Short mmCIF file of C-alpha atoms in Angstrom, two decimals:
data_model
loop_
_atom_site.label_atom_id
_atom_site.label_comp_id
_atom_site.label_asym_id
_atom_site.label_seq_id
_atom_site.Cartn_x
_atom_site.Cartn_y
_atom_site.Cartn_z
CA MET T 1 -45.24 110.24 -46.70
CA LYS T 2 -46.40 112.13 -43.61
CA PRO T 3 -44.71 111.56 -40.23
CA ASP T 4 -46.78 109.78 -37.58
CA LEU T 5 -47.32 112.47 -34.94
CA PHE T 6 -49.85 110.49 -32.90
CA GLU T 7 -50.15 111.33 -29.21
CA ALA T 8 -52.43 109.06 -27.19
CA PRO T 9 -55.18 110.77 -25.19
CA ASP T 10 -55.41 109.81 -21.50
CA TYR T 11 -57.88 112.27 -20.02
CA TYR T 12 -58.50 110.31 -16.81
CA ASN T 13 -54.87 109.32 -16.17
CA LEU T 14 -55.57 105.67 -16.92
CA ASP T 15 -51.85 105.01 -17.21
CA GLU T 16 -51.86 104.99 -13.41
CA LEU T 17 -53.97 101.82 -13.55
CA LEU T 18 -51.41 100.04 -15.71
CA SER T 19 -48.38 98.12 -14.50
CA ASP T 20 -44.89 98.87 -15.78
CA GLU T 21 -45.12 95.73 -17.91
CA HIS T 22 -48.40 96.89 -19.43
CA LYS T 23 -46.86 100.22 -20.42
CA MET T 24 -43.72 98.59 -21.76
CA VAL T 25 -45.75 96.21 -23.94
CA ARG T 26 -48.00 99.02 -25.17
CA ASP T 27 -45.14 101.38 -25.92
CA ALA T 28 -43.26 98.70 -27.86
CA ALA T 29 -46.35 98.10 -30.00
CA ARG T 30 -46.91 101.85 -30.43
CA SER T 31 -43.33 102.42 -31.58
CA TRP T 32 -43.55 99.52 -34.02
CA VAL T 33 -46.80 100.87 -35.52
CA LYS T 34 -45.26 104.31 -35.95
CA ARG T 35 -42.18 102.88 -37.63
CA ASP T 36 -43.47 99.95 -39.70
CA VAL T 37 -47.21 100.43 -40.26
CA SER T 38 -48.08 104.13 -40.48
CA PRO T 39 -45.61 104.96 -43.29
CA ILE T 40 -46.95 102.24 -45.62
CA ILE T 41 -50.54 101.50 -44.69
CA GLU T 42 -52.25 104.12 -46.87
CA GLU T 43 -50.46 102.83 -49.96
CA TYR T 44 -51.39 99.22 -49.20
CA ALA T 45 -55.00 100.15 -48.46
CA GLN T 46 -55.22 101.99 -51.78
CA ARG T 47 -53.82 98.90 -53.53
CA ALA T 48 -56.11 96.57 -51.54
CA GLU T 49 -53.13 94.48 -50.49
CA PHE T 50 -51.99 93.07 -47.16
CA PRO T 51 -48.37 94.03 -46.34
CA LYS T 52 -46.96 90.57 -45.62
CA GLN T 53 -43.59 91.99 -44.65
CA ILE T 54 -45.05 93.14 -41.32
CA ILE T 55 -45.77 89.58 -40.15
CA LYS T 56 -42.32 89.25 -38.60
CA GLY T 57 -42.75 92.52 -36.73
CA LEU T 58 -46.16 91.48 -35.40
CA ALA T 59 -44.55 88.34 -34.01
CA GLU T 60 -41.70 90.31 -32.46
CA ILE T 61 -44.01 92.63 -30.50
CA GLY T 62 -45.91 89.60 -29.17
CA ALA T 63 -49.05 90.21 -31.22
CA PHE T 64 -49.51 86.52 -32.03
CA GLY T 65 -50.90 84.81 -28.95
CA PRO T 66 -49.77 87.34 -26.31
CA TYR T 67 -51.50 85.35 -23.55
CA ILE T 68 -50.40 81.91 -24.80
CA PRO T 69 -47.94 80.34 -22.30
CA VAL T 70 -44.25 80.74 -23.03
CA GLU T 71 -43.82 76.96 -23.27
CA TYR T 72 -45.85 77.04 -26.49
CA GLY T 73 -44.09 80.07 -27.95
CA GLY T 74 -46.43 82.76 -26.64
CA ALA T 75 -45.47 85.78 -24.57
CA GLY T 76 -47.33 84.65 -21.44
CA LEU T 77 -48.88 88.09 -20.92
CA ASP T 78 -52.14 88.98 -19.20
CA GLN T 79 -55.39 90.08 -20.80
CA ILE T 80 -54.80 93.81 -20.36
CA SER T 81 -51.49 93.50 -22.21
CA TYR T 82 -53.31 91.68 -25.00
CA GLY T 83 -55.89 94.46 -25.17
CA LEU T 84 -53.27 97.19 -25.26
CA ILE T 85 -51.45 95.49 -28.13
CA MET T 86 -54.71 95.28 -30.07
CA GLN T 87 -55.40 98.97 -29.32
CA GLU T 88 -52.06 100.06 -30.71
CA ILE T 89 -52.26 97.86 -33.80
CA GLU T 90 -55.77 99.05 -34.68
CA ARG T 91 -54.62 102.61 -34.18
CA GLY T 92 -52.52 101.79 -37.22
CA ASP T 93 -55.17 99.85 -39.13
CA SER T 94 -58.15 97.61 -38.33
CA GLY T 95 -57.12 95.15 -41.02
CA VAL T 96 -53.72 94.63 -39.45
CA ARG T 97 -55.38 94.13 -36.07
CA SER T 98 -57.73 91.60 -37.70
CA THR T 99 -54.76 89.63 -38.93
CA SER T 100 -53.30 89.61 -35.43
CA SER T 101 -56.47 88.85 -33.48
CA VAL T 102 -57.50 86.05 -35.84
CA GLN T 103 -54.09 84.46 -35.38
CA SER T 104 -54.27 84.89 -31.59
CA SER T 105 -57.88 84.38 -30.56
CA LEU T 106 -59.35 82.31 -33.36
CA VAL T 107 -56.45 80.02 -34.27
CA MET T 108 -54.00 79.81 -31.38
CA TYR T 109 -56.65 80.06 -28.65
CA PRO T 110 -58.71 77.02 -29.75
CA ILE T 111 -55.59 74.93 -30.31
CA TRP T 112 -54.36 75.92 -26.85
CA LYS T 113 -57.72 75.47 -25.09
CA TYR T 114 -59.28 72.59 -27.04
CA GLY T 115 -56.32 70.91 -28.72
CA SER T 116 -54.24 67.89 -27.72
CA GLU T 117 -50.73 68.34 -26.36
CA ALA T 118 -49.35 67.07 -29.66
CA GLN T 119 -51.38 69.70 -31.55
CA ARG T 120 -50.19 72.45 -29.21
CA LYS T 121 -46.56 71.53 -29.74
CA LYS T 122 -46.97 71.10 -33.48
CA TYR T 123 -48.74 74.35 -34.27
CA LEU T 124 -48.49 76.98 -31.51
CA PRO T 125 -44.74 77.81 -31.64
CA LYS T 126 -44.86 78.26 -35.41
CA LEU T 127 -48.01 80.40 -35.17
CA ALA T 128 -46.44 82.54 -32.42
CA SER T 129 -43.35 83.21 -34.54
CA GLY T 130 -45.35 83.96 -37.69
CA GLU T 131 -43.80 81.00 -39.52
CA PHE T 132 -47.36 79.68 -39.80
CA MET T 133 -50.34 81.95 -40.37
CA GLY T 134 -53.83 80.76 -39.60
CA CYS T 135 -57.51 81.50 -40.22
CA PHE T 136 -60.82 80.60 -38.59
CA GLY T 137 -63.62 78.97 -40.54
CA LEU T 138 -67.05 79.55 -38.95
CA THR T 139 -69.14 81.93 -41.08
CA GLU T 140 -70.83 80.40 -44.14
CA PRO T 141 -72.55 81.97 -47.15
CA ASP T 142 -75.98 81.25 -45.63
CA HIS T 143 -75.09 81.23 -41.93
CA GLY T 144 -73.62 84.38 -40.37
CA SER T 145 -75.42 85.43 -37.19
CA ASN T 146 -76.76 81.86 -36.90
CA PRO T 147 -73.56 79.79 -37.02
CA GLY T 148 -75.32 76.79 -35.50
CA GLY T 149 -77.11 76.32 -38.81
CA MET T 150 -73.83 75.56 -40.62
CA THR T 151 -73.85 72.90 -43.32
CA THR T 152 -70.09 72.26 -43.56
CA ASN T 153 -69.66 68.66 -42.42
CA PHE T 154 -67.26 65.77 -42.09
CA LYS T 155 -67.78 62.03 -42.25
CA ASP T 156 -65.77 59.28 -40.57
CA LYS T 157 -64.06 57.19 -43.23
CA GLY T 158 -62.19 54.89 -40.91
CA ASP T 159 -58.62 56.16 -41.11
CA HIS T 160 -59.54 59.79 -41.91
CA TYR T 161 -62.37 62.32 -42.04
CA LEU T 162 -63.89 63.55 -45.30
CA LEU T 163 -64.68 67.27 -45.11
CA ASN T 164 -67.12 69.13 -47.37
CA GLY T 165 -68.56 72.63 -47.36
CA ALA T 166 -67.60 76.29 -47.64
CA LYS T 167 -66.81 79.27 -45.41
CA LEU T 168 -67.03 82.95 -46.33
CA TRP T 169 -65.55 86.28 -45.12
CA ILE T 170 -62.46 84.61 -43.70
CA SER T 171 -59.61 86.94 -42.69
CA ASN T 172 -56.13 85.63 -43.60
CA ALA T 173 -57.63 82.87 -45.78
CA PRO T 174 -55.70 83.66 -48.99
CA PHE T 175 -52.30 83.09 -47.37
CA ALA T 176 -53.09 80.97 -44.29
CA ASP T 177 -51.03 77.83 -43.73
CA ILE T 178 -53.71 76.28 -41.52
CA ALA T 179 -57.41 76.80 -40.90
CA VAL T 180 -59.30 75.97 -37.72
CA VAL T 181 -62.59 74.89 -39.29
CA TRP T 182 -65.88 74.29 -37.51
CA ALA T 183 -68.00 71.56 -39.04
CA LYS T 184 -70.72 69.07 -38.08
CA ASN T 185 -70.11 65.36 -37.71
CA GLU T 186 -72.64 62.76 -38.84
CA GLU T 187 -74.66 63.26 -35.64
CA GLY T 188 -74.83 67.02 -36.24
CA ARG T 189 -72.37 67.88 -33.44
CA ILE T 190 -70.02 70.82 -34.14
CA HIS T 191 -66.29 70.10 -33.86
CA GLY T 192 -63.11 72.01 -34.62
CA ILE T 193 -60.73 70.47 -37.11
CA VAL T 194 -57.35 71.72 -38.34
CA VAL T 195 -57.06 71.81 -42.14
CA GLU T 196 -53.63 72.38 -43.64
CA ARG T 197 -52.82 74.12 -46.90
CA GLY T 198 -51.90 71.55 -49.52
CA MET T 199 -54.58 69.05 -48.57
CA GLU T 200 -56.25 67.95 -51.79
CA GLY T 201 -59.62 69.63 -52.39
CA PHE T 202 -58.89 72.58 -50.06
CA THR T 203 -58.83 75.99 -51.78
CA THR T 204 -58.89 79.60 -50.52
CA PRO T 205 -60.09 82.04 -53.21
CA GLU T 206 -59.57 85.70 -52.31
CA THR T 207 -62.46 88.16 -51.92
CA HIS T 208 -61.98 91.29 -54.05
CA ASN T 209 -63.75 94.65 -54.51
CA LYS T 210 -63.92 95.49 -50.79
CA TRP T 211 -64.36 99.11 -49.73
CA SER T 212 -63.41 98.15 -46.16
CA LEU T 213 -60.41 96.37 -44.58
CA ARG T 214 -58.60 96.88 -47.84
CA ALA T 215 -55.19 96.23 -46.27
CA SER T 216 -56.40 92.87 -44.95
CA ALA T 217 -56.60 89.65 -46.95
CA THR T 218 -60.11 88.17 -46.96
CA GLY T 219 -61.24 85.02 -48.70
CA GLU T 220 -63.26 81.83 -48.76
CA LEU T 221 -62.50 78.32 -47.59
CA ILE T 222 -63.72 75.63 -49.98
CA PHE T 223 -63.69 71.94 -48.97
CA ASP T 224 -64.31 69.44 -51.74
CA ASN T 225 -63.90 65.93 -50.31
CA VAL T 226 -60.87 66.98 -48.26
CA LYS T 227 -59.20 64.06 -46.47
CA VAL T 228 -58.23 65.25 -42.98
CA PRO T 229 -56.20 63.03 -40.62
CA LYS T 230 -58.13 62.06 -37.49
CA GLU T 231 -55.42 63.50 -35.28
CA ASN T 232 -56.38 66.97 -36.61
CA LEU T 233 -59.69 66.97 -34.71
CA LEU T 234 -59.61 69.25 -31.63
CA PRO T 235 -60.53 66.83 -28.82
CA GLY T 236 -61.03 69.19 -25.89
CA LYS T 237 -64.45 70.72 -26.60
CA SER T 238 -67.31 70.34 -29.07
CA GLY T 239 -70.65 72.01 -29.67
CA LEU T 240 -71.36 75.63 -30.61
CA GLY T 241 -69.87 76.79 -27.31
CA ALA T 242 -66.40 75.89 -28.59
CA PRO T 243 -66.19 78.45 -31.43
CA LEU T 244 -68.16 80.97 -29.35
CA GLY T 245 -65.47 80.72 -26.66
CA CYS T 246 -62.92 81.74 -29.29
CA LEU T 247 -65.15 84.64 -30.34
CA ASP T 248 -65.24 85.87 -26.74
CA SER T 249 -61.47 86.30 -26.87
CA ALA T 250 -61.58 87.95 -30.28
CA ARG T 251 -64.42 90.30 -29.32
CA TYR T 252 -62.53 91.32 -26.22
CA GLY T 253 -59.56 92.26 -28.41
CA ILE T 254 -61.85 94.25 -30.70
CA ALA T 255 -63.23 96.20 -27.72
CA TRP T 256 -59.69 97.46 -27.13
CA GLY T 257 -58.75 97.75 -30.79
CA ALA T 258 -61.64 100.05 -31.65
CA ILE T 259 -60.35 102.48 -29.03
CA GLY T 260 -57.12 102.72 -31.00
CA ALA T 261 -58.96 103.66 -34.20
CA ALA T 262 -60.99 106.26 -32.30
CA MET T 263 -57.88 107.69 -30.65
CA ASP T 264 -56.20 108.12 -34.02
CA CYS T 265 -59.21 109.90 -35.50
CA TYR T 266 -59.51 112.16 -32.46
CA ASP T 267 -55.81 112.99 -32.40
CA THR T 268 -55.85 113.81 -36.11
CA ALA T 269 -58.93 116.00 -35.78
CA LEU T 270 -57.59 117.80 -32.68
CA ARG T 271 -54.30 118.65 -34.38
CA TYR T 272 -56.07 119.79 -37.55
CA ALA T 273 -58.52 121.95 -35.57
CA LYS T 274 -55.64 123.78 -33.91
CA GLU T 275 -53.82 124.40 -37.21
CA ARG T 276 -56.62 125.07 -39.71
CA ILE T 277 -57.32 128.81 -39.94
CA GLN T 278 -60.71 130.08 -41.10
CA PHE T 279 -62.14 133.57 -40.50
CA ASP T 280 -58.74 134.59 -39.04
CA LYS T 281 -58.67 132.00 -36.24
CA PRO T 282 -58.16 128.24 -35.77
CA ILE T 283 -61.39 126.30 -36.30
CA GLY T 284 -60.69 124.72 -32.90
CA ALA T 285 -61.63 128.07 -31.35
CA THR T 286 -65.23 127.73 -32.55
CA GLN T 287 -67.95 126.30 -30.35
CA LEU T 288 -69.16 123.65 -32.77
CA GLN T 289 -65.72 122.13 -33.29
CA GLN T 290 -64.99 122.19 -29.56
CA LYS T 291 -68.29 120.39 -28.98
CA LYS T 292 -67.24 117.64 -31.39
CA LEU T 293 -63.79 117.27 -29.83
CA ALA T 294 -65.09 117.38 -26.25
CA GLU T 295 -67.64 114.67 -27.00
CA MET T 296 -64.96 112.56 -28.69
CA ILE T 297 -62.60 112.60 -25.71
CA THR T 298 -65.51 111.89 -23.37
CA GLU T 299 -66.57 108.81 -25.32
CA ILE T 300 -62.98 107.58 -25.69
CA THR T 301 -62.46 107.93 -21.93
CA LYS T 302 -65.64 105.96 -21.18
CA ALA T 303 -64.56 103.24 -23.60
CA GLN T 304 -61.08 103.09 -22.04
CA LEU T 305 -62.60 102.57 -18.60
CA LEU T 306 -64.97 99.90 -19.94
CA ALA T 307 -62.14 97.99 -21.62
CA TRP T 308 -59.81 98.27 -18.62
CA ARG T 309 -62.44 96.95 -16.21
CA LEU T 310 -63.27 94.13 -18.61
CA GLY T 311 -59.57 93.29 -18.76
CA VAL T 312 -59.42 93.07 -14.97
CA LEU T 313 -62.42 90.73 -15.02
CA ARG T 314 -60.80 88.62 -17.75
CA ASN T 315 -57.62 88.35 -15.71
CA GLN T 316 -59.73 87.16 -12.77
CA GLY T 317 -61.66 84.67 -14.92
CA LYS T 318 -64.90 86.49 -14.12
CA ALA T 319 -65.83 88.22 -17.41
CA THR T 320 -69.03 86.92 -18.98
CA SER T 321 -69.77 86.61 -22.68
CA ALA T 322 -72.50 89.23 -22.29
CA GLN T 323 -70.08 91.69 -20.70
CA ILE T 324 -67.70 91.18 -23.62
CA SER T 325 -70.58 91.75 -26.08
CA MET T 326 -71.44 95.04 -24.38
CA ALA T 327 -67.87 96.31 -24.65
CA LYS T 328 -67.45 95.21 -28.26
CA ARG T 329 -70.71 96.83 -29.32
CA ASN T 330 -70.22 100.07 -27.38
CA ASN T 331 -66.61 100.65 -28.31
CA VAL T 332 -66.95 99.98 -32.02
CA ASP T 333 -70.05 102.17 -32.20
CA MET T 334 -68.12 104.87 -30.35
CA ALA T 335 -65.20 104.59 -32.76
CA ILE T 336 -67.25 104.76 -35.94
CA ASN T 337 -69.14 107.83 -34.69
CA ILE T 338 -65.87 109.54 -33.80
CA ALA T 339 -64.48 108.73 -37.25
CA ARG T 340 -67.51 110.37 -38.86
CA GLU T 341 -67.27 113.49 -36.68
CA ALA T 342 -63.52 113.72 -37.20
CA ARG T 343 -64.01 113.55 -40.95
CA GLN T 344 -66.33 116.56 -40.74
CA ILE T 345 -63.75 118.57 -38.81
CA LEU T 346 -61.27 118.00 -41.62
CA GLY T 347 -63.81 118.92 -44.26
CA GLY T 348 -62.82 117.83 -47.76
CA MET T 349 -59.33 116.84 -46.60
CA GLY T 350 -60.93 114.17 -44.46
CA ILE T 351 -61.77 111.98 -47.45
CA THR T 352 -58.20 111.87 -48.77
CA GLY T 353 -55.48 109.33 -48.10
CA GLU T 354 -53.32 112.09 -46.72
CA TYR T 355 -55.12 111.48 -43.42
CA SER T 356 -56.15 108.19 -41.80
CA ILE T 357 -59.74 109.08 -40.91
CA MET T 358 -61.61 107.86 -44.00
CA ARG T 359 -59.67 104.59 -43.97
CA HIS T 360 -60.58 104.06 -40.31
CA MET T 361 -64.20 104.90 -41.06
CA MET T 362 -64.42 102.36 -43.87
CA ASN T 363 -62.64 99.71 -41.81
CA LEU T 364 -64.96 100.21 -38.86
CA GLU T 365 -67.95 99.52 -41.09
CA SER T 366 -66.66 95.92 -41.14
CA VAL T 367 -65.65 95.83 -37.49
CA ILE T 368 -69.16 96.86 -36.41
CA THR T 369 -70.50 93.82 -38.27
CA TYR T 370 -67.98 91.03 -37.79
CA GLU T 371 -67.54 88.92 -34.66
CA GLY T 372 -71.24 89.47 -34.01
CA THR T 373 -73.20 92.33 -35.56
CA HIS T 374 -74.11 95.54 -33.73
CA ASP T 375 -77.72 94.32 -33.38
CA ILE T 376 -76.85 90.79 -32.30
CA HIS T 377 -74.70 92.08 -29.44
CA LEU T 378 -77.61 94.26 -28.34
CA LEU T 379 -79.82 91.15 -28.19
CA ILE T 380 -77.15 89.29 -26.22
CA THR T 381 -77.29 92.05 -23.60
CA GLY T 382 -81.08 92.03 -23.73
CA MET T 383 -81.22 88.28 -23.17
CA ASP T 384 -78.74 88.55 -20.30
CA ILE T 385 -80.70 91.19 -18.40
CA THR T 386 -84.20 89.76 -19.02
CA GLY T 387 -83.48 86.05 -19.14
CA LEU T 388 -85.58 85.92 -22.31
CA SER T 389 -84.22 85.06 -25.76
CA ALA T 390 -85.24 87.19 -28.75
CA PHE T 391 -83.32 84.99 -31.18
CA LYS T 392 -86.11 82.50 -31.84
#
């Protein structure tokens, strides 16, 4: 078990843009990752198993609903604090960050924003503490980039709703206590509905044989005539805009999280390049390796500035969905390219579990696709700047 020697790069002194609270929150998350995630994550990734024992620690560092008000069990932090927590967690592992951001942005957020007061009080404190874990049911086997085409539906049966359908590629599904599920009513309108584990006809089979996000639990949500109490419908918002609002929050977290993965790959490659001797000198003294490292730190710095500015706009309530798409797309693409370049610097050692780079690379292959694919986010930007939709 190798010690976690990570040192965060800050080439443009971005720490000066952060408040003392921001730095305190980030440093607490960083210390927790070094102590509780880094020493075990390679083993769990090799076993394709989520380390459930870290759930309590995630709750303690405020990773579940950081921006949810304190009255509902959240930490009441701002959006930059949320981003910094996601950055530090993904520096440890994208799958662990997925667990956290699903809980925060895709489960707690819709209950907070669209739920009734009774639903907020029932679910949010337990989700914030990690007593309850949640998942988000939007993607279907035949409807990924086109979620509006979903076929999962519910019918009004008088004293309850009857839910039928299936969801696929659902993080946290195998162990989730509740699922925020998006389904169409009899008029074809999309609504959010809270489904609880134990409801008859509700099953969550696990997805196996993944080469990516191996330390994250992924599964399906199957609804076979599930009776759901009417009070479990989220009353505050309906239509496709409701789940897309949740995805804005999640994508924002990913824009920060990907920076963490990139920072870890860069830091690993930089340290290796200084220590690895070939032809009687460190490989870091060669032009080609310096080119790789210089380009890495440049791209990380640009991504840090993009995420910070987006965080300021989020705090001000000014960030648009298209701006979030740009940051998610750019920063994940940046991270996966850095992972690939870092792997080359390490040569053959880069593919082993002794270093984190190959695990990050495989994880980022999922991150670049989920919460809106690389190409879809490009089209969102294209539509925003031209006013013309390329989706239909």
